Coordinates of C-alpha atoms and ligand atoms in Angstrom, one line a residue:
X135 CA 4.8 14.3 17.5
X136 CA 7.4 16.9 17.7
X137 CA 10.1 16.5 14.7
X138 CA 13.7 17.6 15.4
X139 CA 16.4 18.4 13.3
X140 CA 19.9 18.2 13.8
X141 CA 23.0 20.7 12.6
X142 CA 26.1 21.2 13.2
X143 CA 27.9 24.5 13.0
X144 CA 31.1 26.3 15.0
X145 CA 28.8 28.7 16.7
X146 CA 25.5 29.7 17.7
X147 CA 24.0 33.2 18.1
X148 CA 21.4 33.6 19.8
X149 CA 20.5 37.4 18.4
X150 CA 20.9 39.0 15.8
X151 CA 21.4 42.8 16.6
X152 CA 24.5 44.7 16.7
X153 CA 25.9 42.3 19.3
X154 CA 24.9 39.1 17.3
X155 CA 25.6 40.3 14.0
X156 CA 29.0 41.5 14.7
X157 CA 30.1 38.3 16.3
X158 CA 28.5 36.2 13.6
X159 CA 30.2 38.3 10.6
X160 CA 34.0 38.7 12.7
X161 CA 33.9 34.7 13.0
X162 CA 32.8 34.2 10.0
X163 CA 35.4 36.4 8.5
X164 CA 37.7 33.6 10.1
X165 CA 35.8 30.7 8.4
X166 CA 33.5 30.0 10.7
X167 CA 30.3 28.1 10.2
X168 CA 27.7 30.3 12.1
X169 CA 24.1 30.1 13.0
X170 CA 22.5 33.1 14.2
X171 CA 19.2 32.5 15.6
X172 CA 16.7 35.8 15.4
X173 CA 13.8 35.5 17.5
X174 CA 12.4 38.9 15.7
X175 CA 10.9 38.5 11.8
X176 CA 13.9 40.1 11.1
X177 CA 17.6 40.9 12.3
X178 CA 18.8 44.4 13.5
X179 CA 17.0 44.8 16.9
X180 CA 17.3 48.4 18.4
X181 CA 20.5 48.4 16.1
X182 CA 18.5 48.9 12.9
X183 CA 16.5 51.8 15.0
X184 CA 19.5 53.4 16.3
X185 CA 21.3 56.9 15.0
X186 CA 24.6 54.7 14.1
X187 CA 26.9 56.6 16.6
X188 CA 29.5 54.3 17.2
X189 CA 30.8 56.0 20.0
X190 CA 32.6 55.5 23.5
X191 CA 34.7 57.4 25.8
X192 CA 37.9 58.4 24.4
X193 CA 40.2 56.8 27.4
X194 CA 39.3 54.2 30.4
X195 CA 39.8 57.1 33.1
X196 CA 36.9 59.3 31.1
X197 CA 34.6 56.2 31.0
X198 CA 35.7 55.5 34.6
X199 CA 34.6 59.1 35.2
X200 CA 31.2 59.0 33.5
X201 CA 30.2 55.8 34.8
X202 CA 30.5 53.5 37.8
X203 CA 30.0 50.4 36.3
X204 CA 32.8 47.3 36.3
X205 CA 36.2 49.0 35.5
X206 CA 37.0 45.7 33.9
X207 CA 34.3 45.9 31.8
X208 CA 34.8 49.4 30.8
X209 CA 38.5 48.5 29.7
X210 CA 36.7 45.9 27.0
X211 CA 35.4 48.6 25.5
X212 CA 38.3 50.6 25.1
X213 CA 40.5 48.5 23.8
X214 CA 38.6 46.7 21.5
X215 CA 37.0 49.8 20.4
X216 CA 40.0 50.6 17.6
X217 CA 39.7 47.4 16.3
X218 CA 35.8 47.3 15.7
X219 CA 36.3 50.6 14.0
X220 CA 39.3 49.2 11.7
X221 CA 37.4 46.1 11.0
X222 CA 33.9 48.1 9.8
X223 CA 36.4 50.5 7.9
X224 CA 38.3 47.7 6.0
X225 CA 34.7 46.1 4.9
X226 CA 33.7 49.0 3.3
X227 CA 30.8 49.9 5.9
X228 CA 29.5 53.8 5.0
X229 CA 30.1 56.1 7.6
X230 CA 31.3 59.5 8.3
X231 CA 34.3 61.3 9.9
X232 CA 35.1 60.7 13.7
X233 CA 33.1 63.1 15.5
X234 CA 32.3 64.4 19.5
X235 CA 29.4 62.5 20.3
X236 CA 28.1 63.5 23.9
X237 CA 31.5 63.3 26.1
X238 CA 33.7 61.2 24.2
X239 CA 34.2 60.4 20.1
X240 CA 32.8 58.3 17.3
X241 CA 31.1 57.7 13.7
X242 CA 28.2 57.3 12.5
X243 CA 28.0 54.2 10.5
X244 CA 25.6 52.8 8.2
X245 CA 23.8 50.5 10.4
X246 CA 21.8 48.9 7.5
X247 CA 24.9 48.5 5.0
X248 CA 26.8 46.6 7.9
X249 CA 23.9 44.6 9.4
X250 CA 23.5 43.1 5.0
X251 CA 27.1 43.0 5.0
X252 CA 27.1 41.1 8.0
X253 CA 24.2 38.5 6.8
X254 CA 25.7 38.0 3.6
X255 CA 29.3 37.2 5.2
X256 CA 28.1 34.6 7.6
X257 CA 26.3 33.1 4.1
X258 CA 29.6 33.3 2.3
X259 CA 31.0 30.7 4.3
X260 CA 28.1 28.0 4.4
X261 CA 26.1 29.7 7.9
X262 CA 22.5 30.6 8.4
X263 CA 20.5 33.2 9.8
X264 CA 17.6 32.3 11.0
X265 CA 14.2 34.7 11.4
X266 CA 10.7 34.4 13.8
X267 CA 13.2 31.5 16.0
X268 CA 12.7 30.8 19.7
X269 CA 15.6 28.8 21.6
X270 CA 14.3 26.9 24.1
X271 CA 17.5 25.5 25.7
X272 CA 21.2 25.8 25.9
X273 CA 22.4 22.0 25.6
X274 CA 25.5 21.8 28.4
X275 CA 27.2 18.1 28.0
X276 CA 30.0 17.6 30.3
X277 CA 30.8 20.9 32.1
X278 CA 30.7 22.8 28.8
X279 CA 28.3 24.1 26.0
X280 CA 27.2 21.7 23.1
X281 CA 25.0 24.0 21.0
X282 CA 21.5 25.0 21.5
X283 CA 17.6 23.7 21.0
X284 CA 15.7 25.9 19.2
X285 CA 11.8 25.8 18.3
X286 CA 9.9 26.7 15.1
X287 CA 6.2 25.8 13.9
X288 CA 7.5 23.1 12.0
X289 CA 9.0 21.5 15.5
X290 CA 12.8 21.6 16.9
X291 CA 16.2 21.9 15.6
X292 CA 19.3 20.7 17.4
X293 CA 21.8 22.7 17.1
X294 CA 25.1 21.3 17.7
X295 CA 28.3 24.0 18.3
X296 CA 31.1 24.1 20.9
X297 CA 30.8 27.6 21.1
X298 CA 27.7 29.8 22.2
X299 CA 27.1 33.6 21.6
X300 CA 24.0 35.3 24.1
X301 CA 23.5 38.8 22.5
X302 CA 19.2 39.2 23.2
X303 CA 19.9 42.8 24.0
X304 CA 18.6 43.0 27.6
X305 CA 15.8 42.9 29.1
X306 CA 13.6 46.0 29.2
X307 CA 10.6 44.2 26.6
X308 CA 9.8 42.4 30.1
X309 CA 7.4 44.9 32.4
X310 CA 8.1 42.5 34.9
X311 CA 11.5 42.1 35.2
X312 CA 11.6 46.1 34.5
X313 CA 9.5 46.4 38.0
X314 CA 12.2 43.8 39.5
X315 CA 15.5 44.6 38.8
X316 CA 14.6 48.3 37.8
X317 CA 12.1 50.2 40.0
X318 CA 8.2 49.0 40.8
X319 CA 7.6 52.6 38.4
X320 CA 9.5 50.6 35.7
X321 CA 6.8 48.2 35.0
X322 CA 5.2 51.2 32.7
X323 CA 7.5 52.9 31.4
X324 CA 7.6 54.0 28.0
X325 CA 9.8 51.4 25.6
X326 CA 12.5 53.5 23.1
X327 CA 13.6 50.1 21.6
X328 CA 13.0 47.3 19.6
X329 CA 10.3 45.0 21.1
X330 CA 11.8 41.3 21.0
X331 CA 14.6 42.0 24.4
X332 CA 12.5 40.5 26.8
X333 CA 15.4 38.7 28.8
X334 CA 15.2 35.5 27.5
X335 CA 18.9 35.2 26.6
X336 CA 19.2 36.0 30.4
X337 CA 17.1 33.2 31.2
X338 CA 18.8 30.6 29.0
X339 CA 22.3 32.0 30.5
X340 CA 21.1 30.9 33.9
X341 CA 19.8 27.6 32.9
X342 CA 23.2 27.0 31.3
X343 CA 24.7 27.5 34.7
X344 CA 25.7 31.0 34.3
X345 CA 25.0 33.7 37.1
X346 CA 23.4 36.9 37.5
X347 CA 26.0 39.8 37.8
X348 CA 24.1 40.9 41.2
X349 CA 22.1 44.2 41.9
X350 CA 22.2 47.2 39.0
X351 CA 18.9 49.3 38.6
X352 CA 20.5 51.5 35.9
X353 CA 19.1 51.6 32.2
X354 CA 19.9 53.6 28.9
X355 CA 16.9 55.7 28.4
X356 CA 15.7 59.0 27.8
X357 CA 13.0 61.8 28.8
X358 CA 10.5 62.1 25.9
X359 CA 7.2 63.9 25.6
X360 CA 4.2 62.1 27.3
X361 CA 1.3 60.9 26.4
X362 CA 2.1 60.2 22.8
X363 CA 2.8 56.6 22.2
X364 CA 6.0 55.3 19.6
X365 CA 4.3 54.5 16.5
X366 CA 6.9 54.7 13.9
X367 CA 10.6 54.0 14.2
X368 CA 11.2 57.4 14.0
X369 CA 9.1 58.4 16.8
X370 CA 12.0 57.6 18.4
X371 CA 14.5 60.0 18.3
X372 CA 11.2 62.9 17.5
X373 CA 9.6 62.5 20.7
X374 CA 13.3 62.6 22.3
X375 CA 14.2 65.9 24.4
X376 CA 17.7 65.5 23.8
X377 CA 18.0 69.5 25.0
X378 CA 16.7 68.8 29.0
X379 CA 20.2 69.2 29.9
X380 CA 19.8 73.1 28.8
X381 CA 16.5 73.5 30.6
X382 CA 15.2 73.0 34.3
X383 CA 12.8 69.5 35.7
X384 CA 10.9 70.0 38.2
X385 CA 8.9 67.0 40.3
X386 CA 5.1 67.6 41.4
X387 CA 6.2 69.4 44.3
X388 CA 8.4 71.9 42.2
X389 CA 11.4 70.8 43.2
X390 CA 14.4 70.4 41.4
X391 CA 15.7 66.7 41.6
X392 CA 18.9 66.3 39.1
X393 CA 22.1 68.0 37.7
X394 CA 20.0 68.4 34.3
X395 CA 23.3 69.3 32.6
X396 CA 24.6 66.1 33.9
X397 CA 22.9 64.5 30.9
X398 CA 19.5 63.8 29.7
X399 CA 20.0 60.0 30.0
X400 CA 21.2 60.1 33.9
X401 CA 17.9 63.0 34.1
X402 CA 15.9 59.8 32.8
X403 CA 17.1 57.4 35.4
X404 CA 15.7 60.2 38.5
X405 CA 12.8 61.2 36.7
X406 CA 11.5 57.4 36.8
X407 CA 11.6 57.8 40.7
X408 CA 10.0 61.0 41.1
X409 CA 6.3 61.2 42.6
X410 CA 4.1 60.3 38.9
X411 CA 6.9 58.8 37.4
X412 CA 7.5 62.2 35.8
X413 CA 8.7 65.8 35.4
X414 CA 7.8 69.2 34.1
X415 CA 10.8 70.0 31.5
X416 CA 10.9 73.9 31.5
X417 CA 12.8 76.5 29.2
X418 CA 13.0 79.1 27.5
X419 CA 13.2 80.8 24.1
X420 CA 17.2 81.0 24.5
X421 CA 16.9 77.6 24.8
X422 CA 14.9 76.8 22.2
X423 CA 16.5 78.4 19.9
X424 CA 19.8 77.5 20.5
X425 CA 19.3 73.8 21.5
X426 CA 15.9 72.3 21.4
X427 CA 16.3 72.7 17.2
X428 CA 19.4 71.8 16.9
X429 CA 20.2 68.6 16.2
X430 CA 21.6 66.9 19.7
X431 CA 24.8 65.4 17.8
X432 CA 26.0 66.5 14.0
X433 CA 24.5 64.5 11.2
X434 CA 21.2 63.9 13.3
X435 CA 18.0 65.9 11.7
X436 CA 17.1 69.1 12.6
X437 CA 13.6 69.1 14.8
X438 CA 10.9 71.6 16.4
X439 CA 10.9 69.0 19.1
X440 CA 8.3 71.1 21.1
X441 CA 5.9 71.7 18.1
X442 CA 6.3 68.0 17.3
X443 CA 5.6 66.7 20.8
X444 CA 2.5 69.3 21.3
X445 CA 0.9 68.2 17.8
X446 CA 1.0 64.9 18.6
X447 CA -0.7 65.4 21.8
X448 CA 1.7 66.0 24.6
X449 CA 0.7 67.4 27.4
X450 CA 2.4 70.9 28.0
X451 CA 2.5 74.6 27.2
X452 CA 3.8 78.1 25.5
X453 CA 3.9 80.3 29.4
X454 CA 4.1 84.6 27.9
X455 CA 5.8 84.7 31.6
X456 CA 7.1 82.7 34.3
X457 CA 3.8 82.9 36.6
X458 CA 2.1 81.8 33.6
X459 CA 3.8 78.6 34.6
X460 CA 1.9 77.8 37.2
X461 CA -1.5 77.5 35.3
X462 CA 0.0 74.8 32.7
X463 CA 1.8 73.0 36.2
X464 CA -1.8 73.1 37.7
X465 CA -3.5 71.4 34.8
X466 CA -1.0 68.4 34.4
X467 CA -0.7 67.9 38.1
X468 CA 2.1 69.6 39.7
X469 CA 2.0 72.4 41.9
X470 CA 2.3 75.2 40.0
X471 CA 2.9 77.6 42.3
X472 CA 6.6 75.7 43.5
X473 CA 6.9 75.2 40.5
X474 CA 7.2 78.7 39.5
X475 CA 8.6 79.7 43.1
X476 CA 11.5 76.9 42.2
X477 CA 12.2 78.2 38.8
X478 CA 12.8 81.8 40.4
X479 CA 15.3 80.4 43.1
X480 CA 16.9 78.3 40.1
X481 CA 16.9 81.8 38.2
X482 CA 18.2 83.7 41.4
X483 CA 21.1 81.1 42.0
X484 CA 22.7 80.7 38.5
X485 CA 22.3 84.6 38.2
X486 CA 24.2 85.5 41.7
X487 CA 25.5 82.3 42.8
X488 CA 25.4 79.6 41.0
X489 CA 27.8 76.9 43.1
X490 CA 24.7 77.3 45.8
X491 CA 22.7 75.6 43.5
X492 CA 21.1 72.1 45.2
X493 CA 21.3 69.9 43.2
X494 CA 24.1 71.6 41.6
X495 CA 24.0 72.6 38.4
X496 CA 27.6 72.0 36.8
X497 CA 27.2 73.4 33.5
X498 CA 24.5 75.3 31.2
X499 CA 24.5 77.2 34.2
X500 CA 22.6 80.3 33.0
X501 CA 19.1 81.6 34.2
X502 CA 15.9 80.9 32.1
X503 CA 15.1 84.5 31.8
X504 CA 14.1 85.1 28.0
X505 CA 10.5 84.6 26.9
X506 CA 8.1 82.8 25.7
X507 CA 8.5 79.8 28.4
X508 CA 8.2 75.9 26.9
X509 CA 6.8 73.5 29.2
X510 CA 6.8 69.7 28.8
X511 CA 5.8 66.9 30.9
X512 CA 8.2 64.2 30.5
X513 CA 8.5 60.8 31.4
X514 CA 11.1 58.3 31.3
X515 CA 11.7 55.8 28.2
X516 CA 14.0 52.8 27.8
X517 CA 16.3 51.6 25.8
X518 CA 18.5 48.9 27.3
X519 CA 18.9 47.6 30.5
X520 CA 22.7 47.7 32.4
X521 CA 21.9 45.0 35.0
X522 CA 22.9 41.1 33.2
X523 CA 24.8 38.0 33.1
X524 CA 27.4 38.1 35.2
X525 CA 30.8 37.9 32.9
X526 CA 34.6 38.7 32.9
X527 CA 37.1 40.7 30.7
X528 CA 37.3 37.5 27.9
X529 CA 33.1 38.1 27.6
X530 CA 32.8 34.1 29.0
X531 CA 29.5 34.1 31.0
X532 CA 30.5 33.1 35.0
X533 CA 28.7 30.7 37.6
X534 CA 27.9 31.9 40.4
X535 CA 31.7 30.7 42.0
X536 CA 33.5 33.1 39.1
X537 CA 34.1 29.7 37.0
X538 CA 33.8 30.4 33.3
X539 CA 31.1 28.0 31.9
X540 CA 32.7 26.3 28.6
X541 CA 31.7 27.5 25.1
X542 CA 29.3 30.3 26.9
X543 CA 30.2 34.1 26.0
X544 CA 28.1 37.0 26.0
X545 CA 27.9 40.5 24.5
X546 CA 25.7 43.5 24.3
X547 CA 23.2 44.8 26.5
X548 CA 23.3 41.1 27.9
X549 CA 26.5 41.8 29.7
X550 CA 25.7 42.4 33.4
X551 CA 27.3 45.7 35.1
X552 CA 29.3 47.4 32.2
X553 CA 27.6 50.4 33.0
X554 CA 25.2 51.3 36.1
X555 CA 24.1 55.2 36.2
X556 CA 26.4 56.5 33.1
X557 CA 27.1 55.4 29.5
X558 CA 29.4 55.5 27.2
X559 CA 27.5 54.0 23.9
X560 CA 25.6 51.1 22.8
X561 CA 26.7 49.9 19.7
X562 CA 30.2 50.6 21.0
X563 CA 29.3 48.2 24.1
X564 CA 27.6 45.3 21.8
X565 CA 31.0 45.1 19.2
X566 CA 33.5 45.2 21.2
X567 CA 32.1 42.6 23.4
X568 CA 31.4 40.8 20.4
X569 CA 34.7 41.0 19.2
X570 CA 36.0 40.5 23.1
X571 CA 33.9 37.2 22.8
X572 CA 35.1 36.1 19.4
X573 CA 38.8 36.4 20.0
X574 CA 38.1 34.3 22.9
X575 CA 36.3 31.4 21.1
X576 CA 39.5 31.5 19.1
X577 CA 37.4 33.3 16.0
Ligands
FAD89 C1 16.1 55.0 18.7 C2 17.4 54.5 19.1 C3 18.6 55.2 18.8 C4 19.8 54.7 19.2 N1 20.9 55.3 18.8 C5 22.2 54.9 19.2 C6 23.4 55.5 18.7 O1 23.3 56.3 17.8 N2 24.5 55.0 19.2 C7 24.6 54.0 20.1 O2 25.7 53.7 20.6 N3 23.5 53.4 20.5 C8 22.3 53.7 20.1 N4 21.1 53.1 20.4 C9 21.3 51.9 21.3 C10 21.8 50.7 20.5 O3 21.0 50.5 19.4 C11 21.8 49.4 21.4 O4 22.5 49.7 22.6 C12 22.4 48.3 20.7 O5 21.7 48.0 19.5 C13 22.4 47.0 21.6 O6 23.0 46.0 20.9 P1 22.5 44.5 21.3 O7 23.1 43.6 20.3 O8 22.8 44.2 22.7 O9 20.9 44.5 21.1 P2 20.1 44.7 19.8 O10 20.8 45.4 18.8 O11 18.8 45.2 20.2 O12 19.9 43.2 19.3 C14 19.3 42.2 20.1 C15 18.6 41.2 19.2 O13 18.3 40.0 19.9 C16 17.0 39.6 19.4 N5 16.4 38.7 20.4 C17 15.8 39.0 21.6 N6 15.4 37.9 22.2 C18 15.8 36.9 21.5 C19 15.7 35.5 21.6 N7 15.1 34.9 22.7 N8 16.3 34.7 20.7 C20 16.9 35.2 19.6 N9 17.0 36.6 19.4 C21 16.5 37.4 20.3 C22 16.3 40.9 19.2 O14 15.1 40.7 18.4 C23 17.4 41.7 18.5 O15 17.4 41.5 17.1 C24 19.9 53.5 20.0 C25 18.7 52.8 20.3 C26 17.5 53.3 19.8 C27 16.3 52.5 20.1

């Protein structure tokens, strides 16, 4: 017979990444009795993976430039962004000066000191975190959220709360749903995130009542070096070539596909839905020298990503010239003799006239013209899904009629149609939902 135990508390977490964490430690900053339930051995997620860039767009109209998600959404972000920032600053959390990170501005925090800081806060005030916990249900009594059921070896607990937090961090752990929401290329594509975000807090949402936030195929990824599976956390951000947007991809018929200096993340998106999943990153020793081994934002460690990504077994290639191209193209599958026909045109155009360019080619618009030639076939890897549980500008999740469903808020990658095709940070989308959510609840 299954036991089951009952608790009460002011509010549940289901999560306990930067989302989760952030929530549980703001309301328990108020007083609040918080459970956080981890699904993972441990908390942190793809927070305790990530660089720490606490980042977002530096005004609404930027993000609204960058990206096309909900401008509603987008607003969230902004205006809570100050206050996270104040909030990790008055705690103590380590972290350095504001800094340009991609488009827009940020700091890279400790992501370890706050996630202990965090734990021990909700512990201060009498809450729990809870490690290696499934939920199994979202209890809705009356119209509203009464807490949640969650399951452990040792049989259930009841978990009793008028207020419920989802923060799972998306769904890209799930092949399936990858292939569903995402593209059919999606169900194997490389995973550049924690392992746990499999869509369950999706699920749960839906159960509760909540609806889905309706069609968004976009994801936070990147192109990395292929075939050389993540093995270590730090595989991560080795494998990652941040530079693309410098250099020139190229499809298996050697055609350009992609603004490349758009940004390596929206290169990642079209590179998924390219012939082979994949493309042939070219450039050349210019590039390397001045991008591909510098670190992609400042603080971030200094990498030979090429040497790395060929010693581990990539597939790719040093070309002495640019026909020499076409021999490494052959061997991994593309046409090498477009491709090297495509990278003259490319050459032609941003040395004559560069606005003729299709696609266009809006900055780093110079020609690849100094050897040696590096050549990478790169493939798409995710790291958190945009499409979600359909929610409005106080982070409560939504039926399918617009109602807000009582007690039920959301945050993090969770949140349906923030973003679709841009991005303007993760960390920065997960706490200020968090604290969108919290002010809400009335923590
Ligand atoms: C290598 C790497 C580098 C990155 N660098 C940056 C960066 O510098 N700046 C930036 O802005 N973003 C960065 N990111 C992205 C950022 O880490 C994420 O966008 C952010 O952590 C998402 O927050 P979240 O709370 O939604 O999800 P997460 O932080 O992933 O937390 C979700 C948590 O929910 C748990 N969970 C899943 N299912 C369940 C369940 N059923 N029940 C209970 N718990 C569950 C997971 O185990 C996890 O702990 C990086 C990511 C990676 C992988």
């Amino acid at each position: 017979m299954t036991t089951r135990e009952f608790l009460e508390c002011d509010l549940v977490v289901l999560g306990g990444g930067m989302a989760g964490m952030t929530a549980a430690a703001r309301a328990a900053g108020r007083g609040a009795k918080v459970v956080v339930v981890e699904k993972a051995a441990d908390i942190g997620g793809s927070a305790a993976l990530s660089g720490g860039y606490l980042w977002t767009a530096t005004s609404l109209a930027q993000m609204n430039l960058h990206d096309d998600g909900d401008p509603r959404l987008h607003a969230v972000i902004i205006e809570e962004y100050p206050e996270v920032l104040a909030w990790m600053r008055a705690r103590g959390i380590a972290m350095r000066p504001p800094q340009k990170v991609l488009y827009g501005r940020g700091c890279q925090i400790d992501m370890q000191d706050h996630l202990r800081k965090a734990s021990s806060e909700v512990e201060a005030v009498g809450g729990i975190v809870v490690r290696g916990t499934e939920t199994r249900e979202i209890i809705c009594e009356k119209g509203r959220v009464a807490g949640v059921v969650t399951t452990h070896p040792d049989g259930e607990t009841e978990l009793r709360a008028a207020s419920v937090l989802i923060a799972t961090g998306g769904f890209q752990g799930d092949p399936e749903l990858r292939a569903r929401h995402i593209h059919p290329a999606a169900r194997v594509m490389g995973l550049r995130s924690n392992l746990t975000s499999s869509g369950a807090g999706l699920s749960l949402g839906i159960a509760a009542g909540g609806a889905w936030a309706g069609p968004n195929s976009g994801y936070y990824g990147h192109l990395v070096a292929t075939p050389v599976p993540f093995r270590t956390d730090s595989d991560f951000v080795k494998y990652t070539q941040y530079h693309s947007i410098h250099g020139v991809l190229l499809n298996r018929a050697g055609r350009r596909f992609v603004d490349e200096s758009d940004d390596d993340h929206a290169s990642s998106q079209l590179t998924l839905r390219q012939p082979g999943a994949s493309a042939l990153l070219v450039w050349d020793q210019r590039v390397q020298d001045d991008h591909a081994v510098v670190p992609p934002v400042a603080g971030a460690e200094p990498l030979d990503r090429f040497q790395i990504a060929i010693g581990a077994g990539a597939r790719g290639g040093k070309a002495a010239t640019l026909a020499e191209i076409a021999g490494i193209a052959d061997r991994l599958g593309f046409d090498g003799a477009a491709c090297v026909a495509g990278l003259g045109a490319f050459n032609r155009q941003m040395s004559a006239e560069p606005e003729r360019a299709v696609p266009p080619r809006e900055t780093h618009d110079r020609a690849l013209d100094r050897a040696p030639y590096y050549v990478l076939e790169v493939v798409s890897a995710i790291t958190f899904t945009f499409g979600g549980l359909l929610a409005d500008a106080k982070a409560r999740v939504l039926d399918p009629f617009g109602e807000p469903i009582g007690g039920l808020y959301v945050a993090g990658a969770d949140v349906g149609n923030v973003f679709r095709r841009g991005y303007a940070g993760g960390l920065a989308l997960a706490s200020t939902f968090a604290f969108r959510a919290m002010r809400t609840a009335g923590f």
